[in-house]
Coordinates of C-alpha atoms in Angstrom, one line a residue:
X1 CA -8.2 1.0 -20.2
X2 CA -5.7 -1.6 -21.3
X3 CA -2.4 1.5 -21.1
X4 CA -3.6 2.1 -17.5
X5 CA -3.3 -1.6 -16.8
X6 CA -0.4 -1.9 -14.2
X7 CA 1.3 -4.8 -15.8
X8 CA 1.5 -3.2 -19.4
X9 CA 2.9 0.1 -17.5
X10 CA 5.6 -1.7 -15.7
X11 CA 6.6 -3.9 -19.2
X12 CA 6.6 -0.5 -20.4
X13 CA 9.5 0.2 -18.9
X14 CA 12.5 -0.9 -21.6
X15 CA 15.2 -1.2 -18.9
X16 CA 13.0 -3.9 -16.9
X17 CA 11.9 -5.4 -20.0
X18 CA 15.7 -5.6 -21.1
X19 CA 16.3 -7.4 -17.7
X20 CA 12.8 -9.8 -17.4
X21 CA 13.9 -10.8 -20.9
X22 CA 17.8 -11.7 -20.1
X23 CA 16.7 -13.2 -16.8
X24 CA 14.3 -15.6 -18.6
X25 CA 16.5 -16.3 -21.6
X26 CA 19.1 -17.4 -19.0
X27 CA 16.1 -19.8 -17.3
X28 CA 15.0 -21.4 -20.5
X29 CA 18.5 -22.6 -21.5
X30 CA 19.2 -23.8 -17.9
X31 CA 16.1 -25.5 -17.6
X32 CA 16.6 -26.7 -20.9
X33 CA 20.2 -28.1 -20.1
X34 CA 19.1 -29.5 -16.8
X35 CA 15.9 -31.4 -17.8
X36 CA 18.3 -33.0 -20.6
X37 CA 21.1 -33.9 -18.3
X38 CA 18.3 -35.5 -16.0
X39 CA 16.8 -37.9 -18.7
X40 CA 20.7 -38.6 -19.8
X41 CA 21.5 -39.4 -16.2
X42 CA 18.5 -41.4 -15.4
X43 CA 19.3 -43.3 -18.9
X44 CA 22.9 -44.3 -18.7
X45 CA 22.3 -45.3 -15.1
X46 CA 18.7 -46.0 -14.2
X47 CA 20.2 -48.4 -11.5
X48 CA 21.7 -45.5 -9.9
X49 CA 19.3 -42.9 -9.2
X50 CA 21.9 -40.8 -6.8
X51 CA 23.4 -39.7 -9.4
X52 CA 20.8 -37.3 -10.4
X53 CA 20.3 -35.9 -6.5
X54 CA 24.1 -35.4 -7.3
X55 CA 23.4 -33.4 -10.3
X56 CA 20.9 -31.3 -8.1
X57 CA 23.1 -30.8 -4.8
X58 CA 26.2 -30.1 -7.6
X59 CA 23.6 -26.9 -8.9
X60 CA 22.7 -25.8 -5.8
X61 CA 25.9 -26.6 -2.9
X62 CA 27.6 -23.3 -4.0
X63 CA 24.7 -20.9 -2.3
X64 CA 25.8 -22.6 1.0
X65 CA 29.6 -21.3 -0.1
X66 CA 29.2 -18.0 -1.6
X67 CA 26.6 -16.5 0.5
X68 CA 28.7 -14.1 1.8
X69 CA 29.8 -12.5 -1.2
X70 CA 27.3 -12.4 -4.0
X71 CA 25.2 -9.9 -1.9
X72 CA 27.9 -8.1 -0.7
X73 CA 29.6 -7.2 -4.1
X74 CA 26.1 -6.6 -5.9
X75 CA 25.8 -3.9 -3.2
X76 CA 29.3 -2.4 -3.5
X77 CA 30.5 -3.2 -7.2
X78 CA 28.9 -2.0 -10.8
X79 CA 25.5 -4.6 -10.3
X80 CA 25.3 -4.5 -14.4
X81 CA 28.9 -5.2 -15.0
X82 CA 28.0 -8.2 -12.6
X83 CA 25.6 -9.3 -14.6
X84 CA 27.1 -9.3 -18.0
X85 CA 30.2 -11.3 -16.5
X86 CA 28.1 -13.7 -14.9
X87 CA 26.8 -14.9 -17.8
X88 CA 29.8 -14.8 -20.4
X89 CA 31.1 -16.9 -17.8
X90 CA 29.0 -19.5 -17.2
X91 CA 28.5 -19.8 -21.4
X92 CA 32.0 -20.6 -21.4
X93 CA 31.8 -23.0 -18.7
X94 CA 29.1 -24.9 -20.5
X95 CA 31.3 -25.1 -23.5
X96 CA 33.8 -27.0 -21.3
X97 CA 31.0 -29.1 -20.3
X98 CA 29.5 -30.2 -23.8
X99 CA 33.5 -31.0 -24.2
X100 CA 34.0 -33.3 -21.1
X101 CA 30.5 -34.8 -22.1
X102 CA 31.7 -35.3 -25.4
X103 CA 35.1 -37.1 -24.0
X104 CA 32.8 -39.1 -20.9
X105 CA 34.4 -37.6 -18.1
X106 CA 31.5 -37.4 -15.5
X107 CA 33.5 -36.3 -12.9
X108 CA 34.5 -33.4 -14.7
X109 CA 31.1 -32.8 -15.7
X110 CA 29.8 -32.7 -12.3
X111 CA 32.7 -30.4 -10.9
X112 CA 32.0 -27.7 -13.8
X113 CA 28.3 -27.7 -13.0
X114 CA 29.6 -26.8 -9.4
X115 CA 31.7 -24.3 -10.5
X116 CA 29.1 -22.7 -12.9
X117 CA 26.8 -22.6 -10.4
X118 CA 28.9 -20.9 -8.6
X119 CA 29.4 -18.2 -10.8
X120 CA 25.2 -18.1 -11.4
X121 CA 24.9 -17.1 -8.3
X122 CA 26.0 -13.9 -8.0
X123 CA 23.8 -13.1 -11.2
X124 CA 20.7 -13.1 -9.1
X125 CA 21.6 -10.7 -6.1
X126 CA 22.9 -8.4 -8.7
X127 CA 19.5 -8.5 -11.6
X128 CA 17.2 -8.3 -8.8
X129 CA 18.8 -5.1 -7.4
X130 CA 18.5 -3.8 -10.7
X131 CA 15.1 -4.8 -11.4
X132 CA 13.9 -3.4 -8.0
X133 CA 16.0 0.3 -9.0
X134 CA 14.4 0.6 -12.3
X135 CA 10.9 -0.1 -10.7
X136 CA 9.3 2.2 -8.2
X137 CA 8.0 0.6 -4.7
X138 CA 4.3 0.3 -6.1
X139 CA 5.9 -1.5 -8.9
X140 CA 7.3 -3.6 -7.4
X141 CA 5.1 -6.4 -6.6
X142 CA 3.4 -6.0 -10.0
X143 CA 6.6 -6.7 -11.9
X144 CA 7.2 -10.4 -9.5
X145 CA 3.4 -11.1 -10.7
X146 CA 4.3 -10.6 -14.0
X147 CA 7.8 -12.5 -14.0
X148 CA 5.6 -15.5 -12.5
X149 CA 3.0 -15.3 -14.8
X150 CA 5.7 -15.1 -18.5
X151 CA 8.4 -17.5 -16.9
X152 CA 5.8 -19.9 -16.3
X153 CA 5.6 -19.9 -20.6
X154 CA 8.8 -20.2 -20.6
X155 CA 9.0 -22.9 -18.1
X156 CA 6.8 -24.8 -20.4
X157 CA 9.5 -24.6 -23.6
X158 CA 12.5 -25.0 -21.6
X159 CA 11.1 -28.5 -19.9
X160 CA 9.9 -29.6 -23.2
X161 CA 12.6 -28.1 -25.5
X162 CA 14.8 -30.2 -23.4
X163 CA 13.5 -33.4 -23.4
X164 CA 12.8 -32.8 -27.3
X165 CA 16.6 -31.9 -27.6
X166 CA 17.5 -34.4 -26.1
X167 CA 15.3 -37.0 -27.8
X168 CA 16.3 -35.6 -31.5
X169 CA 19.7 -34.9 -30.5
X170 CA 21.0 -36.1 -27.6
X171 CA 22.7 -34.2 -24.4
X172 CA 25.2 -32.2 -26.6
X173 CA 21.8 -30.4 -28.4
X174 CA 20.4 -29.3 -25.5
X175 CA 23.8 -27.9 -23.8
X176 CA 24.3 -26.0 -26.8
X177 CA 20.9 -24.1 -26.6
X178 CA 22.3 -23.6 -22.7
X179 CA 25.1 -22.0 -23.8
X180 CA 23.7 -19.7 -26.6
X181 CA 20.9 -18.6 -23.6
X182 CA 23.6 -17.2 -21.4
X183 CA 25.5 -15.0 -24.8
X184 CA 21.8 -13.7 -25.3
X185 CA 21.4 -12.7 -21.9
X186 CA 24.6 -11.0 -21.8
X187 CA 23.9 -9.0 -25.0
X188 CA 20.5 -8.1 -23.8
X189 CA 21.4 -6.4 -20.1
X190 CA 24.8 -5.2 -22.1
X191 CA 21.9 -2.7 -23.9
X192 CA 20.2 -2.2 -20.8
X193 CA 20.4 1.4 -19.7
X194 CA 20.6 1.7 -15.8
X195 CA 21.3 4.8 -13.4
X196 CA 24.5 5.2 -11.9
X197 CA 22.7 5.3 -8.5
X198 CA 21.0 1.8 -9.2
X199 CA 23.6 0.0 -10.5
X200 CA 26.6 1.5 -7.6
X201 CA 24.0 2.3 -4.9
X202 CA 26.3 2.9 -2.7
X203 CA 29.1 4.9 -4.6
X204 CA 31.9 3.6 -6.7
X205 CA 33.9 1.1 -5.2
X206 CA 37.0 -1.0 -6.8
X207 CA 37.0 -4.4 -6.5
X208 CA 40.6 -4.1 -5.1
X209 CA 39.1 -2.1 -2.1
X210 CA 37.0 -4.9 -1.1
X211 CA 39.3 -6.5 1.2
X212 CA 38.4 -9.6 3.6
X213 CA 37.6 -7.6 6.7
X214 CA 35.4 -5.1 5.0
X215 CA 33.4 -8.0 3.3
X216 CA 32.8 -9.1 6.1
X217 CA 31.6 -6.0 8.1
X218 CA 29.2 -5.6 5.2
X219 CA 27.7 -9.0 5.0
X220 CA 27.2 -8.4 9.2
X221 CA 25.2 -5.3 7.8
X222 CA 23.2 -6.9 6.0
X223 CA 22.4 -9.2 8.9
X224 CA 22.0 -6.8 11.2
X225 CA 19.6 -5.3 8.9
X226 CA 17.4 -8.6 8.8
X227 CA 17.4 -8.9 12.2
X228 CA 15.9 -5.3 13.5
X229 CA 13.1 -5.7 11.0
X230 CA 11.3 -8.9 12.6
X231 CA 9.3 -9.4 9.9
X232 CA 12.1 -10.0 7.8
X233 CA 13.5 -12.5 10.3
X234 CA 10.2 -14.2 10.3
X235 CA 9.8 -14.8 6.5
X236 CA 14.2 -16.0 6.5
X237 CA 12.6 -18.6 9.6
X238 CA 10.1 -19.3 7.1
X239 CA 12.2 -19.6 3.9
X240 CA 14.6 -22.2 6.1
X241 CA 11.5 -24.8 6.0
X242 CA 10.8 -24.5 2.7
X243 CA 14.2 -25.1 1.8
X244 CA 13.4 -28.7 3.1
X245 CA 9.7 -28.7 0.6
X246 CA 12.2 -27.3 -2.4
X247 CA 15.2 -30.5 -1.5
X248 CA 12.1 -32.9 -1.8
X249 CA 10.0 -31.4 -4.6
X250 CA 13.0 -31.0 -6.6
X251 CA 13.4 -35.0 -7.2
X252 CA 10.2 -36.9 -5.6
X253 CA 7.8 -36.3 -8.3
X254 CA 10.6 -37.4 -10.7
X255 CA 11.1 -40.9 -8.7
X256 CA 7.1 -40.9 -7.9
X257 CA 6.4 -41.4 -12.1
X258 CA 9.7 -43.0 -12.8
X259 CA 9.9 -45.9 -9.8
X260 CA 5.9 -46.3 -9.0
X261 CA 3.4 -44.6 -11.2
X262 CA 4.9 -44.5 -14.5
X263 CA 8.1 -47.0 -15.0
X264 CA 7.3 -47.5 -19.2
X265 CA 6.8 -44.3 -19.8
X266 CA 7.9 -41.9 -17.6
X267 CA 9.8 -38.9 -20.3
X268 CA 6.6 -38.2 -21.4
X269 CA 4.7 -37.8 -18.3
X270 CA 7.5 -35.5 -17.3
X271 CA 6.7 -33.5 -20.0
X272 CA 3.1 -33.5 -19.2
X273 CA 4.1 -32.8 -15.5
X274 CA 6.0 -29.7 -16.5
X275 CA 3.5 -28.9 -18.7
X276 CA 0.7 -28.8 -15.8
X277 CA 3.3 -27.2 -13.7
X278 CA 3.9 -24.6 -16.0
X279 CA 0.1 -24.0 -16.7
X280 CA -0.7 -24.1 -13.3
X281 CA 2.0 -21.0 -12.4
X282 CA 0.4 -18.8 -15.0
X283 CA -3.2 -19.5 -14.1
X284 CA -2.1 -18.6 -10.9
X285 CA 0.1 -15.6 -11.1
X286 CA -3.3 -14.5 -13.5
X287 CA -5.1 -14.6 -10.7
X288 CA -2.8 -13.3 -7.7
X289 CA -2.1 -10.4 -10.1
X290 CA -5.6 -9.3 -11.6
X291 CA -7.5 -8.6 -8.1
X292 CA -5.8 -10.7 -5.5
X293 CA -2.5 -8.8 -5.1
X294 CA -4.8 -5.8 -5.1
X295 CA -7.1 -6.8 -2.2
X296 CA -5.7 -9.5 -0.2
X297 CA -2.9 -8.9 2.9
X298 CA 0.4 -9.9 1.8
X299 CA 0.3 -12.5 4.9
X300 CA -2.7 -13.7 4.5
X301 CA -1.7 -14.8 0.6
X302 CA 1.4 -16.3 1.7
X303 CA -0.1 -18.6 4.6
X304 CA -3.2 -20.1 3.4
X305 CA -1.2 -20.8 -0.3
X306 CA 1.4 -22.7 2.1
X307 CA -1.7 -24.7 3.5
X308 CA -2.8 -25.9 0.5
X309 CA 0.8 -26.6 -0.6
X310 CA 0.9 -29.4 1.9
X311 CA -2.7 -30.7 1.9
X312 CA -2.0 -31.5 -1.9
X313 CA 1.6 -33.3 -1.1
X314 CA -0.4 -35.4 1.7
X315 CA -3.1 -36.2 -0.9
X316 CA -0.6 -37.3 -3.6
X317 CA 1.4 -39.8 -1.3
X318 CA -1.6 -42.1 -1.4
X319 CA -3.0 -41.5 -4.8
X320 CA -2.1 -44.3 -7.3
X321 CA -3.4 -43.2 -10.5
X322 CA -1.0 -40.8 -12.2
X323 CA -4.1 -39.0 -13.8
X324 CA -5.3 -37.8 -10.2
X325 CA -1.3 -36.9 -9.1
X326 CA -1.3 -34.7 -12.4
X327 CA -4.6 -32.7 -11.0
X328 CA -3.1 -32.2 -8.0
X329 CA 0.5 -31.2 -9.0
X330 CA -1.7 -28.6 -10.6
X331 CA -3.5 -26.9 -7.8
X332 CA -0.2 -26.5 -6.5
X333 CA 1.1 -25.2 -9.3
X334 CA -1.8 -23.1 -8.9
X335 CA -0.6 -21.6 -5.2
X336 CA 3.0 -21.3 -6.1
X337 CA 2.6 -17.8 -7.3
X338 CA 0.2 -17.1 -5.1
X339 CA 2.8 -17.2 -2.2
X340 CA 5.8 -15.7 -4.5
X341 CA 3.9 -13.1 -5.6
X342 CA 3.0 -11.8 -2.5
X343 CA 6.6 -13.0 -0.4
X344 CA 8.7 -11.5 -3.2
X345 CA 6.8 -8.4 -3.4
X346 CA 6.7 -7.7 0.1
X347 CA 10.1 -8.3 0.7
X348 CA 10.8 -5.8 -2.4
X349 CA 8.9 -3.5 -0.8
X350 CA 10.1 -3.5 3.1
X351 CA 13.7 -3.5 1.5
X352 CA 16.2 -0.8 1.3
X353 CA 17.7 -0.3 -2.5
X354 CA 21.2 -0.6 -0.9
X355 CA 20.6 -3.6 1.2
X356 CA 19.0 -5.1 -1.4
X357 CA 21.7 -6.7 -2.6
X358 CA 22.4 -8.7 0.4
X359 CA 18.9 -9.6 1.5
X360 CA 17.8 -11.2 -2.0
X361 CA 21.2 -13.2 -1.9
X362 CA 21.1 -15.1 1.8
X363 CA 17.6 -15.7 0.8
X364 CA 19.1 -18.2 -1.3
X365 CA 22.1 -20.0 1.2
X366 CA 19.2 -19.8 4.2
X367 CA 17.0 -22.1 1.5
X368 CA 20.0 -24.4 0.6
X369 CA 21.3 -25.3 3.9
X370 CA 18.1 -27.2 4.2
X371 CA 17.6 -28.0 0.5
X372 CA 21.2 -29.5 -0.1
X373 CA 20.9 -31.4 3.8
X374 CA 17.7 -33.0 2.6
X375 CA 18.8 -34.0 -1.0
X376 CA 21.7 -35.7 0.6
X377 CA 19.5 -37.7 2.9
X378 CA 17.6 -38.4 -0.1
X379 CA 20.9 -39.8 -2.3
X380 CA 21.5 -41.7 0.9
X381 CA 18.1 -43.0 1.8
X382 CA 16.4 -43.8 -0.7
X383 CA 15.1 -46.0 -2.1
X384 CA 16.9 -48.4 0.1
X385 CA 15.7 -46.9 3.5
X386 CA 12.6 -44.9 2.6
X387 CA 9.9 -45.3 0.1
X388 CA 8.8 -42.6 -2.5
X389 CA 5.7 -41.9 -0.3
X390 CA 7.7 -41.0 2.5
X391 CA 9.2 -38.0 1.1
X392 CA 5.3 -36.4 0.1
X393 CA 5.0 -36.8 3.9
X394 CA 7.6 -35.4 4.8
X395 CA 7.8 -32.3 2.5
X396 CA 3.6 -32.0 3.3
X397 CA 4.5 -32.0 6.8
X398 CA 7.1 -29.2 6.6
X399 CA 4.1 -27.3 4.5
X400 CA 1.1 -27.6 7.8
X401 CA 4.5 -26.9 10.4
X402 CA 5.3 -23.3 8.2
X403 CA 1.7 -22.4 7.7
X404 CA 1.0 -22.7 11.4
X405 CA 4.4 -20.4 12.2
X406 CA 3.6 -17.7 10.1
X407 CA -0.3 -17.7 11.1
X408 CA 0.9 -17.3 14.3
X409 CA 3.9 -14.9 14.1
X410 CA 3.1 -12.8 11.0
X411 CA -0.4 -10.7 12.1
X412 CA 1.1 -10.4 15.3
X413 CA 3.8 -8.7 14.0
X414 CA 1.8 -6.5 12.2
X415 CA -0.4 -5.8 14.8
X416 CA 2.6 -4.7 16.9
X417 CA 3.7 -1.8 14.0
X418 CA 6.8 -3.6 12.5
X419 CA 4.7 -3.4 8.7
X420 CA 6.0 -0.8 6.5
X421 CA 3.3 2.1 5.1
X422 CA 3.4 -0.2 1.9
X423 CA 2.1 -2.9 3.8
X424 CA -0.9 -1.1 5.7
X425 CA -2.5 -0.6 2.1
X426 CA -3.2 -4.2 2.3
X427 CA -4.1 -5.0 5.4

C-alpha cells in the first residue's frame, strides 16, 4: 500500500530526489541568510525601515532584467551545466558579501545581493525543466505537492536557523551557512544523472551560437506560445496581481509585529510567524496532495484558495491581538499550497518539455514587475503616507479582484475546449 503511494514513487526517482534535495539545500541557506540580514538591518537602523524593502527589491529587481534570457538559455544550453554554475557562483558571491560585511560597506553589500540574484535566476528556469523531464506528465503535479509539503520543513529551519545564527553569532554565521548551501547544491545536481534529451531538449547548442537576434526570436517563441494557449495567458494575467499580494506580503507582516503589535519583542514572534507559516504549508500541501489533487478541478482549487487568501488579509488589518493575527496567518498558510499545488501542476502539465524553459522563467519577471513597483511604493510611502493596515487592504483587495477574474475566465475557457486531456481528468 505504502510503495504504490504516488508520492513515495515519485521520491523514488533518485534523479528528482538529487534535484528536490539541491533545490531545497539552496532555499534553506537563502532563507537563512535573508532572515539574518533582515533582523541585522532592522537593528543597525530601526529608524530606517526602507532599508530592508531595499534589501527585498535588491533580491528580486534582476527578474525584471533578465527575463529574457534565463528561459531562453535553459531551453537551448546544457540545463544541468546551468545549474551547477549557478550555484558555484552565487557561493562565491556570498563570500564577497560576508567580506564587504565584515569591512561595513553597505553599498557594496546591497549591489552583490543584486548581482547574486541575478545569477539565481537563471537556476530556476533551468531545475524546473529538469525536474519536469525526469518526471512523467502524471507526475508531475504530485512531485509540486510534495516540494510544498518538505520545503515547508525546511522553511521552518532556515527562518529559525537564521535568526538563531544570528542571535549566537551574528550576520557573518548565518552568511556562512548561505554560502556552504549553494557548494552542497552544486555537488548534489553535479551527481545527478539526466538524459541528454532533458537536459538539451532542443539539440546541442554552443553558447557562442546564441547571438542577440536569435535570443530574441526565441524568447518571442516562447511568447507566442503563451499567447495561443489562453489558458496560459489567463493564469500570466493572474500571476501579474499576485505579484502585487507577494510586494506586500513580503514586508507587511514584518512592520505589522515590529511597528504595532509587537515593538518589545518582535524576533521572536517572527520566529513564531515562520513557524505557523511553515506548519501551515505542510498541513496544507498534506491535504491538497492526499485526496484533493486527486478529486478537485485544478481551477476550482486555485480560485476559492485565492478567496480565502484575501478574506484572511482583510480580517488581520483590524485584528489587534497578535495571538488572533498568528491564527489567521495560518489558514493562509494553509491555502498557499492549495493554489501552488494545483497552479504549478497544471501549468507542468499543459507545458511543452522544450518550452518549458521559457514559460517557468517570465512566470517570475510577469510577478516582479508588480512585486518590485509595489515594494517601492512601500519604501516610499510608508510609514509616513500610509499606515500598516493599509497595505492588508490593499494586498486583500488584489486577492477578491483575482479570485473574481479567474472565476469568471477560467471554466469558461475550459468549457470552450482550450484544457489539455490532462486537465479533463479533473474536471
Amino acid at each position: 500500500m505504502i510503495m504504490n503511494n504516488p508520492y513515495i514513487k515519485v521520491f523514488k526517482n533518485k534523479s528528482y530526489a538529487k534535484m528536490f534535495f539541491a533545490y531545497l539545500t539552496s532555499q534553506v541557506g537563502t532563507v537563512t541568510g535573508l532572515t539574518a540580514f533582515a533582523f541585522y538591518l532592522l537593528d543597525r537602523f530601526s529608524e530606517q525601515p526602507y532599508y530592508t524593502t531595499l534589501a527585498e527589491i535588491m533580491y528580486s529587481l534582476p527578474a525584471l532584467l533578465l527575463f529574457f534570457l534565463t528561459g531562453v538559455l535553459a531551453d537551448s544550453l546544457d540545463r544541468k551545466k546551468i545549474a551547477i554554475n549557478c550555484d558555484i557562483i552565487s557561493a562565491i558571491l556570498t563570500l564577497i558579501i560576508l567580506f564587504s560585511i565584515h569591512l561595513d560597506i553597505l553599498p557594496l553589500v546591497f549591489a552583490l545581493l543584486f548581482i547574486r540574484s541575478g545569477v539565481i535566476k537563471f537556476f530556476e528556469p533551468a531545475s524546473i525543466s529538469i525536474v519536469k523531464g525526469v518526471l512523467t506528465k502524471e507526475e508531475f503535479p504530485f512531485a509540486m505537492g510534495l516540494n510544498q509539503m518538505l520545503m515547508s520543513i525546511f522553511l521552518i529551519l532556515g527562518s529559525s536557523l537564521g535568526a538563531t545564527s544570528y542571535w549566537l553569532f551574528g550576520i557573518k554565521g548565518a552568511i556562512l551557512i548561505d554560502l556552504a548551501s549553494f557548494l552542497i547544491s552544486a555537488y548534489l545536481i553535479s551527481i545527478c544523472k539526466v538524459p541528454r534529451e532533458v537536459r538539451m531538449p532542443n539539440g546541442e547548442i554552443k553558447l557562442s551560437e546564441l547571438k542577440f537576434p536569435n535570443i530574441i526570436m526565441q524568447f518571442k517563441e516562447g511568447i507566442n506560445y503563451i499567447i495561443r494557449n489562453k489558458i496560459l495567458l489567463s493564469i500570466f494575467v493572474g500571476v501579474l496581481i499576485l505579484g502585487i499580494v507577494e510586494g506586500g506580503e513580503s514586508v507587511m507582516k514584518l512592520f505589522m509585529l515590529k511597528y504595532k503589535l509587537a515593538p518589545a519583542d518582535f524576533q521572536i514572534f517572527v520566529i513564531w510567524l515562520n513557524s505557523i507559516y511553515g506548519i501551515g504549508i505542510f498541513l496544507g500541501s498534506l491535504a491538497a496532495s492526499t485526496k484533493l489533487i486527486r478529486n478537485i478541478a485544478f481551477h476550482h482549487m486555485i480560485t476559492y484558495t485565492i478567496l480565502v487568501m484575501g478574506c484572511t488579509h482583510f480580517i488581520q488589518a483590524l485584528i489587534p491581538n497578535v495571538g488572533v493575527f498568528l491564527s489567521l496567518h495560518f489558514i493562509y498558510a494553509f491555502t498557499i499550497p492549495l493554489c501552488n499545488i494545483a497552479l504549478f501542476g497544471w501549468l507542468g502539465q499543459l507545458v511543452e518539455g522544450s518550452f518549458m524553459g521559457r514559460v517557468q522563467a517570465l512566470i517570475n519577471p510577469v510577478m516582479m514587475l508588480t512585486f518590485t513597483t509595489t515594494q517601492g511604493l512601500i519604501a516610499i510611502s510608508f510609514p509616513k503616507l500610509i499606515e500598516i493596515e493599509f497595505l492588508f487592504f490593499l494586498v486583500g483587495t488584489c486577492e477578491i479582484i483575482l479570485f473574481a477574474y479567474f472565476a469568471i475566465s477560467l471554466p469558461h475557457l475550459i468549457k470552450k475546449g482550450h484544457s489539455n486531456e490532462s486537465e479533463e481528468k479533473y474536471i
